[in-house]
Amino acid sequence: MALSVAGLAPQKPRVAYQITGVSIAELSSKPGPSGGYPDLYQANDFEPDYEITGPLSLNLRAERAGKSQGRTYTIRVLATDCSGAYPFDVVVEVPHDRGP
């Protein structure tokens, strides 16, 4: 799925926006031995399921593991103007299917 966060950032003159990183979390649907829900994405050392294609655009994989609660992408964006740099996050969720 192609995604652009350009529409989510306020359009102000002399402000530059850029995606600086993406993190992925995909929690198991079953608790682990320590009681929490393990992160299947991190535990399996999957290849990155995203590609940054421009300053405010990227491709994300719009599916999740069969045994997870769903996948969450956290997209880190940096806004820079004459007064400094200000990071913010955009969160995209790929929920568990809502089958019949």
PDB file of N, CA and C in Angstrom:
ATOM      1  N   MET A   1       0.854  -1.155   0.000  1.00  0.00           N
ATOM      2  CA  MET A   1       0.000   0.000   0.000  1.00  0.00           C
ATOM      3  C   MET A   1       0.903   1.222   0.000  1.00  0.00           C
ATOM      4  N   ALA A   2       0.658   2.139  -0.887  1.00  0.00           N
ATOM      5  CA  ALA A   2       1.419   3.387  -0.929  1.00  0.00           C
ATOM      6  C   ALA A   2       0.758   4.378   0.015  1.00  0.00           C
ATOM      7  N   LEU A   3       1.566   5.110   0.750  1.00  0.00           N
ATOM      8  CA  LEU A   3       1.043   6.047   1.733  1.00  0.00           C
ATOM      9  C   LEU A   3       1.817   7.343   1.625  1.00  0.00           C
ATOM     10  N   SER A   4       1.103   8.443   1.706  1.00  0.00           N
ATOM     11  CA  SER A   4       1.729   9.752   1.746  1.00  0.00           C
ATOM     12  C   SER A   4       1.247  10.467   2.998  1.00  0.00           C
ATOM     13  N   VAL A   5       2.181  10.942   3.809  1.00  0.00           N
ATOM     14  CA  VAL A   5       1.800  11.692   5.003  1.00  0.00           C
ATOM     15  C   VAL A   5       1.756  13.183   4.723  1.00  0.00           C
ATOM     16  N   ALA A   6       1.940  13.564   3.470  1.00  0.00           N
ATOM     17  CA  ALA A   6       1.942  14.984   3.122  1.00  0.00           C
ATOM     18  C   ALA A   6       0.632  15.653   3.522  1.00  0.00           C
ATOM     19  N   GLY A   7      -0.488  14.985   3.392  1.00  0.00           N
ATOM     20  CA  GLY A   7      -1.775  15.568   3.752  1.00  0.00           C
ATOM     21  C   GLY A   7      -1.977  15.705   5.248  1.00  0.00           C
ATOM     22  N   LEU A   8      -1.179  15.009   6.045  1.00  0.00           N
ATOM     23  CA  LEU A   8      -1.324  15.070   7.495  1.00  0.00           C
ATOM     24  C   LEU A   8      -0.501  16.191   8.118  1.00  0.00           C
ATOM     25  N   ALA A   9       0.478  16.693   7.399  1.00  0.00           N
ATOM     26  CA  ALA A   9       1.334  17.758   7.918  1.00  0.00           C
ATOM     27  C   ALA A   9       0.757  19.106   7.490  1.00  0.00           C
ATOM     28  N   PRO A  10       0.661  20.064   8.394  1.00  0.00           N
ATOM     29  CA  PRO A  10       0.163  21.385   8.010  1.00  0.00           C
ATOM     30  C   PRO A  10       1.066  22.002   6.943  1.00  0.00           C
ATOM     31  N   GLN A  11       0.453  22.622   5.958  1.00  0.00           N
ATOM     32  CA  GLN A  11       1.226  23.222   4.872  1.00  0.00           C
ATOM     33  C   GLN A  11       1.576  24.666   5.229  1.00  0.00           C
ATOM     34  N   LYS A  12       2.764  24.871   5.721  1.00  0.00           N
ATOM     35  CA  LYS A  12       3.229  26.201   6.103  1.00  0.00           C
ATOM     36  C   LYS A  12       4.430  26.552   5.239  1.00  0.00           C
ATOM     37  N   PRO A  13       4.516  27.788   4.785  1.00  0.00           N
ATOM     38  CA  PRO A  13       5.680  28.180   4.001  1.00  0.00           C
ATOM     39  C   PRO A  13       6.950  28.097   4.841  1.00  0.00           C
ATOM     40  N   ARG A  14       8.029  27.753   4.211  1.00  0.00           N
ATOM     41  CA  ARG A  14       9.358  27.685   4.838  1.00  0.00           C
ATOM     42  C   ARG A  14       9.474  26.632   5.934  1.00  0.00           C
ATOM     43  N   VAL A  15       8.607  25.633   5.886  1.00  0.00           N
ATOM     44  CA  VAL A  15       8.740  24.495   6.789  1.00  0.00           C
ATOM     45  C   VAL A  15       9.020  23.271   5.922  1.00  0.00           C
ATOM     46  N   ALA A  16      10.086  22.562   6.248  1.00  0.00           N
ATOM     47  CA  ALA A  16      10.440  21.355   5.510  1.00  0.00           C
ATOM     48  C   ALA A  16      10.055  20.139   6.346  1.00  0.00           C
ATOM     49  N   TYR A  17       9.422  19.164   5.711  1.00  0.00           N
ATOM     50  CA  TYR A  17       9.034  17.928   6.377  1.00  0.00           C
ATOM     51  C   TYR A  17       9.776  16.770   5.717  1.00  0.00           C
ATOM     52  N   GLN A  18      10.177  15.787   6.524  1.00  0.00           N
ATOM     53  CA  GLN A  18      10.847  14.620   5.971  1.00  0.00           C
ATOM     54  C   GLN A  18      10.621  13.415   6.869  1.00  0.00           C
ATOM     55  N   ILE A  19      10.306  12.271   6.251  1.00  0.00           N
ATOM     56  CA  ILE A  19      10.227  11.016   6.997  1.00  0.00           C
ATOM     57  C   ILE A  19      11.649  10.623   7.362  1.00  0.00           C
ATOM     58  N   THR A  20      11.880  10.376   8.639  1.00  0.00           N
ATOM     59  CA  THR A  20      13.235  10.025   9.087  1.00  0.00           C
ATOM     60  C   THR A  20      13.359   8.569   9.520  1.00  0.00           C
ATOM     61  N   GLY A  21      12.247   7.865   9.668  1.00  0.00           N
ATOM     62  CA  GLY A  21      12.332   6.467  10.055  1.00  0.00           C
ATOM     63  C   GLY A  21      10.969   5.840  10.244  1.00  0.00           C
ATOM     64  N   VAL A  22      10.971   4.510  10.316  1.00  0.00           N
ATOM     65  CA  VAL A  22       9.751   3.739  10.503  1.00  0.00           C
ATOM     66  C   VAL A  22      10.061   2.622  11.491  1.00  0.00           C
ATOM     67  N   SER A  23       9.171   2.400  12.454  1.00  0.00           N
ATOM     68  CA  SER A  23       9.306   1.239  13.323  1.00  0.00           C
ATOM     69  C   SER A  23       8.027   0.415  13.200  1.00  0.00           C
ATOM     70  N   ILE A  24       8.168  -0.889  13.436  1.00  0.00           N
ATOM     71  CA  ILE A  24       7.058  -1.812  13.259  1.00  0.00           C
ATOM     72  C   ILE A  24       6.890  -2.646  14.521  1.00  0.00           C
ATOM     73  N   ALA A  25       5.660  -2.801  14.970  1.00  0.00           N
ATOM     74  CA  ALA A  25       5.347  -3.678  16.096  1.00  0.00           C
ATOM     75  C   ALA A  25       4.182  -4.571  15.675  1.00  0.00           C
ATOM     76  N   GLU A  26       4.276  -5.842  16.014  1.00  0.00           N
ATOM     77  CA  GLU A  26       3.220  -6.798  15.694  1.00  0.00           C
ATOM     78  C   GLU A  26       3.108  -7.776  16.861  1.00  0.00           C
ATOM     79  N   LEU A  27       2.218  -7.445  17.796  1.00  0.00           N
ATOM     80  CA  LEU A  27       2.102  -8.222  19.026  1.00  0.00           C
ATOM     81  C   LEU A  27       1.349  -9.536  18.803  1.00  0.00           C
ATOM     82  N   SER A  28       1.832 -10.583  19.450  1.00  0.00           N
ATOM     83  CA  SER A  28       1.204 -11.888  19.385  1.00  0.00           C
ATOM     84  C   SER A  28      -0.200 -11.819  19.978  1.00  0.00           C
ATOM     85  N   SER A  29      -1.077 -12.704  19.516  1.00  0.00           N
ATOM     86  CA  SER A  29      -2.429 -12.765  20.087  1.00  0.00           C
ATOM     87  C   SER A  29      -2.450 -13.602  21.366  1.00  0.00           C
ATOM     88  N   LYS A  30      -1.325 -14.264  21.674  1.00  0.00           N
ATOM     89  CA  LYS A  30      -1.236 -15.082  22.890  1.00  0.00           C
ATOM     90  C   LYS A  30      -0.130 -14.550  23.794  1.00  0.00           C
ATOM     91  N   PRO A  31      -0.392 -14.504  25.107  1.00  0.00           N
ATOM     92  CA  PRO A  31       0.643 -14.026  26.029  1.00  0.00           C
ATOM     93  C   PRO A  31       1.867 -14.941  26.014  1.00  0.00           C
ATOM     94  N   GLY A  32       3.029 -14.352  26.239  1.00  0.00           N
ATOM     95  CA  GLY A  32       4.274 -15.108  26.342  1.00  0.00           C
ATOM     96  C   GLY A  32       4.464 -15.647  27.746  1.00  0.00           C
ATOM     97  N   PRO A  33       5.560 -16.358  27.981  1.00  0.00           N
ATOM     98  CA  PRO A  33       5.808 -16.942  29.292  1.00  0.00           C
ATOM     99  C   PRO A  33       5.939 -15.914  30.407  1.00  0.00           C
ATOM    100  N   SER A  34       6.353 -14.694  30.078  1.00  0.00           N
ATOM    101  CA  SER A  34       6.508 -13.662  31.110  1.00  0.00           C
ATOM    102  C   SER A  34       5.222 -12.870  31.328  1.00  0.00           C
ATOM    103  N   GLY A  35       4.142 -13.237  30.607  1.00  0.00           N
ATOM    104  CA  GLY A  35       2.853 -12.579  30.825  1.00  0.00           C
ATOM    105  C   GLY A  35       2.505 -11.508  29.815  1.00  0.00           C
ATOM    106  N   GLY A  36       3.501 -10.890  29.176  1.00  0.00           N
ATOM    107  CA  GLY A  36       3.217  -9.873  28.169  1.00  0.00           C
ATOM    108  C   GLY A  36       2.977 -10.510  26.811  1.00  0.00           C
ATOM    109  N   TYR A  37       2.652  -9.702  25.839  1.00  0.00           N
ATOM    110  CA  TYR A  37       2.448 -10.186  24.480  1.00  0.00           C
ATOM    111  C   TYR A  37       3.726  -9.943  23.678  1.00  0.00           C
ATOM    112  N   PRO A  38       4.405 -11.026  23.247  1.00  0.00           N
ATOM    113  CA  PRO A  38       5.659 -10.851  22.516  1.00  0.00           C
ATOM    114  C   PRO A  38       5.446 -10.154  21.172  1.00  0.00           C
ATOM    115  N   ASP A  39       6.444  -9.422  20.724  1.00  0.00           N
ATOM    116  CA  ASP A  39       6.424  -8.755  19.432  1.00  0.00           C
ATOM    117  C   ASP A  39       6.917  -9.749  18.386  1.00  0.00           C
ATOM    118  N   LEU A  40       6.002 -10.280  17.582  1.00  0.00           N
ATOM    119  CA  LEU A  40       6.355 -11.281  16.577  1.00  0.00           C
ATOM    120  C   LEU A  40       7.296 -10.716  15.517  1.00  0.00           C
ATOM    121  N   TYR A  41       7.114  -9.461  15.191  1.00  0.00           N
ATOM    122  CA  TYR A  41       7.951  -8.856  14.149  1.00  0.00           C
ATOM    123  C   TYR A  41       9.411  -8.817  14.597  1.00  0.00           C
ATOM    124  N   GLN A  42       9.654  -8.350  15.811  1.00  0.00           N
ATOM    125  CA  GLN A  42      11.027  -8.253  16.318  1.00  0.00           C
ATOM    126  C   GLN A  42      11.605  -9.634  16.606  1.00  0.00           C
ATOM    127  N   ALA A  43      10.791 -10.543  17.157  1.00  0.00           N
ATOM    128  CA  ALA A  43      11.276 -11.872  17.532  1.00  0.00           C
ATOM    129  C   ALA A  43      11.714 -12.689  16.327  1.00  0.00           C
ATOM    130  N   ASN A  44      11.096 -12.462  15.168  1.00  0.00           N
ATOM    131  CA  ASN A  44      11.416 -13.245  13.975  1.00  0.00           C
ATOM    132  C   ASN A  44      12.411 -12.565  13.059  1.00  0.00           C
ATOM    133  N   ASP A  45      12.854 -11.378  13.422  1.00  0.00           N
ATOM    134  CA  ASP A  45      13.854 -10.656  12.642  1.00  0.00           C
ATOM    135  C   ASP A  45      13.479 -10.574  11.163  1.00  0.00           C
ATOM    136  N   PHE A  46      12.200 -10.203  10.908  1.00  0.00           N
ATOM    137  CA  PHE A  46      11.724 -10.049   9.537  1.00  0.00           C
ATOM    138  C   PHE A  46      12.477  -8.929   8.824  1.00  0.00           C
ATOM    139  N   GLU A  47      12.518  -9.008   7.515  1.00  0.00           N
ATOM    140  CA  GLU A  47      13.064  -7.919   6.710  1.00  0.00           C
ATOM    141  C   GLU A  47      12.126  -6.712   6.834  1.00  0.00           C
ATOM    142  N   PRO A  48      12.640  -5.502   6.688  1.00  0.00           N
ATOM    143  CA  PRO A  48      11.750  -4.333   6.752  1.00  0.00           C
ATOM    144  C   PRO A  48      10.622  -4.432   5.725  1.00  0.00           C
ATOM    145  N   ASP A  49       9.407  -4.214   6.174  1.00  0.00           N
ATOM    146  CA  ASP A  49       8.232  -4.268   5.309  1.00  0.00           C
ATOM    147  C   ASP A  49       7.783  -2.874   4.914  1.00  0.00           C
ATOM    148  N   TYR A  50       8.736  -2.015   4.657  1.00  0.00           N
ATOM    149  CA  TYR A  50       8.423  -0.663   4.211  1.00  0.00           C
ATOM    150  C   TYR A  50       9.568  -0.168   3.331  1.00  0.00           C
ATOM    151  N   GLU A  51       9.264   0.855   2.552  1.00  0.00           N
ATOM    152  CA  GLU A  51      10.269   1.498   1.701  1.00  0.00           C
ATOM    153  C   GLU A  51       9.957   2.990   1.678  1.00  0.00           C
ATOM    154  N   ILE A  52      10.885   3.805   2.131  1.00  0.00           N
ATOM    155  CA  ILE A  52      10.708   5.259   2.058  1.00  0.00           C
ATOM    156  C   ILE A  52      11.008   5.656   0.614  1.00  0.00           C
ATOM    157  N   THR A  53      10.023   6.257  -0.064  1.00  0.00           N
ATOM    158  CA  THR A  53      10.146   6.566  -1.489  1.00  0.00           C
ATOM    159  C   THR A  53      10.328   8.049  -1.777  1.00  0.00           C
ATOM    160  N   GLY A  54      10.185   8.892  -0.776  1.00  0.00           N
ATOM    161  CA  GLY A  54      10.346  10.328  -0.956  1.00  0.00           C
ATOM    162  C   GLY A  54      10.314  11.016   0.388  1.00  0.00           C
ATOM    163  N   PRO A  55      10.471  12.335   0.418  1.00  0.00           N
ATOM    164  CA  PRO A  55      10.495  13.050   1.691  1.00  0.00           C
ATOM    165  C   PRO A  55       9.248  12.802   2.547  1.00  0.00           C
ATOM    166  N   LEU A  56       8.083  12.671   1.911  1.00  0.00           N
ATOM    167  CA  LEU A  56       6.835  12.448   2.655  1.00  0.00           C
ATOM    168  C   LEU A  56       6.012  11.307   2.060  1.00  0.00           C
ATOM    169  N   SER A  57       6.681  10.299   1.507  1.00  0.00           N
ATOM    170  CA  SER A  57       5.945   9.164   0.959  1.00  0.00           C
ATOM    171  C   SER A  57       6.696   7.869   1.241  1.00  0.00           C
ATOM    172  N   LEU A  58       5.935   6.784   1.359  1.00  0.00           N
ATOM    173  CA  LEU A  58       6.530   5.484   1.600  1.00  0.00           C
ATOM    174  C   LEU A  58       5.559   4.394   1.200  1.00  0.00           C
ATOM    175  N   ASN A  59       6.076   3.186   1.018  1.00  0.00           N
ATOM    176  CA  ASN A  59       5.276   1.997   0.765  1.00  0.00           C
ATOM    177  C   ASN A  59       5.313   1.149   2.030  1.00  0.00           C
ATOM    178  N   LEU A  60       4.140   0.645   2.444  1.00  0.00           N
ATOM    179  CA  LEU A  60       4.028  -0.217   3.606  1.00  0.00           C
ATOM    180  C   LEU A  60       3.388  -1.528   3.185  1.00  0.00           C
ATOM    181  N   ARG A  61       3.769  -2.610   3.854  1.00  0.00           N
ATOM    182  CA  ARG A  61       3.128  -3.896   3.611  1.00  0.00           C
ATOM    183  C   ARG A  61       1.818  -3.917   4.397  1.00  0.00           C
ATOM    184  N   ALA A  62       0.707  -4.112   3.710  1.00  0.00           N
ATOM    185  CA  ALA A  62      -0.613  -4.028   4.341  1.00  0.00           C
ATOM    186  C   ALA A  62      -1.126  -5.412   4.724  1.00  0.00           C
ATOM    187  N   GLU A  63      -0.309  -6.180   5.435  1.00  0.00           N
ATOM    188  CA  GLU A  63      -0.763  -7.454   5.983  1.00  0.00           C
ATOM    189  C   GLU A  63      -0.001  -7.717   7.262  1.00  0.00           C
ATOM    190  N   ARG A  64      -0.430  -8.725   7.982  1.00  0.00           N
ATOM    191  CA  ARG A  64       0.198  -9.022   9.253  1.00  0.00           C
ATOM    192  C   ARG A  64       0.290 -10.533   9.406  1.00  0.00           C
ATOM    193  N   ALA A  65       1.028 -11.011  10.399  1.00  0.00           N
ATOM    194  CA  ALA A  65       1.168 -12.439  10.656  1.00  0.00           C
ATOM    195  C   ALA A  65      -0.166 -13.016  11.111  1.00  0.00           C
ATOM    196  N   GLY A  66      -0.411 -14.286  10.798  1.00  0.00           N
ATOM    197  CA  GLY A  66      -1.680 -14.923  11.135  1.00  0.00           C
ATOM    198  C   GLY A  66      -1.955 -15.018  12.623  1.00  0.00           C
ATOM    199  N   LYS A  67      -0.921 -15.018  13.448  1.00  0.00           N
ATOM    200  CA  LYS A  67      -1.121 -15.201  14.891  1.00  0.00           C
ATOM    201  C   LYS A  67      -0.902 -13.904  15.674  1.00  0.00           C
ATOM    202  N   SER A  68      -1.102 -12.772  15.019  1.00  0.00           N
ATOM    203  CA  SER A  68      -0.870 -11.502  15.715  1.00  0.00           C
ATOM    204  C   SER A  68      -2.178 -10.756  15.949  1.00  0.00           C
ATOM    205  N   GLN A  69      -2.101  -9.755  16.817  1.00  0.00           N
ATOM    206  CA  GLN A  69      -3.243  -8.879  17.080  1.00  0.00           C
ATOM    207  C   GLN A  69      -3.434  -7.881  15.942  1.00  0.00           C
ATOM    208  N   GLY A  70      -2.405  -7.678  15.186  1.00  0.00           N
ATOM    209  CA  GLY A  70      -2.370  -6.691  14.114  1.00  0.00           C
ATOM    210  C   GLY A  70      -0.987  -6.066  14.082  1.00  0.00           C
ATOM    211  N   ARG A  71      -0.729  -5.262  13.082  1.00  0.00           N
ATOM    212  CA  ARG A  71       0.579  -4.637  12.928  1.00  0.00           C
ATOM    213  C   ARG A  71       0.426  -3.130  13.072  1.00  0.00           C
ATOM    214  N   THR A  72       1.400  -2.490  13.713  1.00  0.00           N
ATOM    215  CA  THR A  72       1.401  -1.040  13.873  1.00  0.00           C
ATOM    216  C   THR A  72       2.714  -0.479  13.328  1.00  0.00           C
ATOM    217  N   TYR A  73       2.591   0.447  12.390  1.00  0.00           N
ATOM    218  CA  TYR A  73       3.743   1.190  11.873  1.00  0.00           C
ATOM    219  C   TYR A  73       3.770   2.541  12.566  1.00  0.00           C
ATOM    220  N   THR A  74       4.906   2.943  13.074  1.00  0.00           N
ATOM    221  CA  THR A  74       5.083   4.287  13.604  1.00  0.00           C
ATOM    222  C   THR A  74       6.063   4.994  12.673  1.00  0.00           C
ATOM    223  N   ILE A  75       5.566   6.023  12.007  1.00  0.00           N
ATOM    224  CA  ILE A  75       6.354   6.765  11.019  1.00  0.00           C
ATOM    225  C   ILE A  75       6.854   8.033  11.691  1.00  0.00           C
ATOM    226  N   ARG A  76       8.165   8.195  11.731  1.00  0.00           N
ATOM    227  CA  ARG A  76       8.794   9.358  12.372  1.00  0.00           C
ATOM    228  C   ARG A  76       9.004  10.429  11.298  1.00  0.00           C
ATOM    229  N   VAL A  77       8.473  11.625  11.542  1.00  0.00           N
ATOM    230  CA  VAL A  77       8.574  12.749  10.607  1.00  0.00           C
ATOM    231  C   VAL A  77       9.268  13.901  11.328  1.00  0.00           C
ATOM    232  N   LEU A  78      10.127  14.598  10.608  1.00  0.00           N
ATOM    233  CA  LEU A  78      10.825  15.751  11.170  1.00  0.00           C
ATOM    234  C   LEU A  78      10.381  17.005  10.423  1.00  0.00           C
ATOM    235  N   ALA A  79       9.867  17.978  11.181  1.00  0.00           N
ATOM    236  CA  ALA A  79       9.511  19.285  10.624  1.00  0.00           C
ATOM    237  C   ALA A  79      10.618  20.264  11.020  1.00  0.00           C
ATOM    238  N   THR A  80      11.134  20.988  10.044  1.00  0.00           N
ATOM    239  CA  THR A  80      12.219  21.927  10.305  1.00  0.00           C
ATOM    240  C   THR A  80      11.837  23.302   9.758  1.00  0.00           C
ATOM    241  N   ASP A  81      12.019  24.333  10.592  1.00  0.00           N
ATOM    242  CA  ASP A  81      11.820  25.707  10.142  1.00  0.00           C
ATOM    243  C   ASP A  81      12.925  26.570  10.741  1.00  0.00           C
ATOM    244  N   CYS A  82      12.796  27.874  10.638  1.00  0.00           N
ATOM    245  CA  CYS A  82      13.856  28.772  11.093  1.00  0.00           C
ATOM    246  C   CYS A  82      14.071  28.725  12.608  1.00  0.00           C
ATOM    247  N   SER A  83      13.096  28.200  13.346  1.00  0.00           N
ATOM    248  CA  SER A  83      13.257  28.155  14.804  1.00  0.00           C
ATOM    249  C   SER A  83      13.762  26.806  15.319  1.00  0.00           C
ATOM    250  N   GLY A  84      13.900  25.821  14.441  1.00  0.00           N
ATOM    251  CA  GLY A  84      14.434  24.539  14.883  1.00  0.00           C
ATOM    252  C   GLY A  84      13.797  23.354  14.195  1.00  0.00           C
ATOM    253  N   ALA A  85      14.066  22.175  14.751  1.00  0.00           N
ATOM    254  CA  ALA A  85      13.557  20.918  14.212  1.00  0.00           C
ATOM    255  C   ALA A  85      12.613  20.286  15.233  1.00  0.00           C
ATOM    256  N   TYR A  86      11.490  19.769  14.742  1.00  0.00           N
ATOM    257  CA  TYR A  86      10.452  19.238  15.616  1.00  0.00           C
ATOM    258  C   TYR A  86       9.983  17.878  15.090  1.00  0.00           C
ATOM    259  N   PRO A  87      10.317  16.800  15.791  1.00  0.00           N
ATOM    260  CA  PRO A  87       9.868  15.481  15.356  1.00  0.00           C
ATOM    261  C   PRO A  87       8.436  15.196  15.807  1.00  0.00           C
ATOM    262  N   PHE A  88       7.716  14.428  15.002  1.00  0.00           N
ATOM    263  CA  PHE A  88       6.408  13.931  15.407  1.00  0.00           C
ATOM    264  C   PHE A  88       6.191  12.574  14.754  1.00  0.00           C
ATOM    265  N   ASP A  89       5.226  11.820  15.274  1.00  0.00           N
ATOM    266  CA  ASP A  89       4.945  10.479  14.781  1.00  0.00           C
ATOM    267  C   ASP A  89       3.572  10.418  14.122  1.00  0.00           C
ATOM    268  N   VAL A  90       3.481   9.574  13.097  1.00  0.00           N
ATOM    269  CA  VAL A  90       2.216   9.232  12.460  1.00  0.00           C
ATOM    270  C   VAL A  90       2.077   7.722  12.631  1.00  0.00           C
ATOM    271  N   VAL A  91       0.942   7.259  13.155  1.00  0.00           N
ATOM    272  CA  VAL A  91       0.735   5.833  13.423  1.00  0.00           C
ATOM    273  C   VAL A  91      -0.259   5.269  12.405  1.00  0.00           C
ATOM    274  N   VAL A  92       0.113   4.132  11.798  1.00  0.00           N
ATOM    275  CA  VAL A  92      -0.744   3.428  10.848  1.00  0.00           C
ATOM    276  C   VAL A  92      -0.936   2.018  11.391  1.00  0.00           C
ATOM    277  N   GLU A  93      -2.199   1.581  11.512  1.00  0.00           N
ATOM    278  CA  GLU A  93      -2.478   0.253  12.041  1.00  0.00           C
ATOM    279  C   GLU A  93      -3.020  -0.654  10.943  1.00  0.00           C
ATOM    280  N   VAL A  94      -2.522  -1.895  10.910  1.00  0.00           N
ATOM    281  CA  VAL A  94      -3.047  -2.948  10.033  1.00  0.00           C
ATOM    282  C   VAL A  94      -3.726  -3.933  10.986  1.00  0.00           C
ATOM    283  N   PRO A  95      -5.051  -3.831  11.139  1.00  0.00           N
ATOM    284  CA  PRO A  95      -5.729  -4.636  12.158  1.00  0.00           C
ATOM    285  C   PRO A  95      -5.828  -6.109  11.769  1.00  0.00           C
ATOM    286  N   HIS A  96      -6.100  -6.934  12.775  1.00  0.00           N
ATOM    287  CA  HIS A  96      -6.437  -8.336  12.521  1.00  0.00           C
ATOM    288  C   HIS A  96      -7.689  -8.329  11.671  1.00  0.00           C
ATOM    289  N   ASP A  97      -7.801  -9.261  10.744  1.00  0.00           N
ATOM    290  CA  ASP A  97      -8.977  -9.260   9.845  1.00  0.00           C
ATOM    291  C   ASP A  97     -10.275  -9.325  10.645  1.00  0.00           C
ATOM    292  N   ARG A  98     -11.293  -8.792  10.065  1.00  0.00           N
ATOM    293  CA  ARG A  98     -12.609  -8.734  10.705  1.00  0.00           C
ATOM    294  C   ARG A  98     -13.575  -9.687   9.987  1.00  0.00           C
ATOM    295  N   GLY A  99     -13.080 -10.880   9.670  1.00  0.00           N
ATOM    296  CA  GLY A  99     -13.846 -11.858   8.896  1.00  0.00           C
ATOM    297  C   GLY A  99     -15.236 -12.131   9.453  1.00  0.00           C
ATOM    298  N   PRO A 100     -16.061 -12.860   8.683  1.00  0.00           N
ATOM    299  CA  PRO A 100     -17.455 -13.113   9.087  1.00  0.00           C
ATOM    300  C   PRO A 100     -17.578 -13.908  10.349  1.00  0.00           C
TER     301      PRO A 100
END
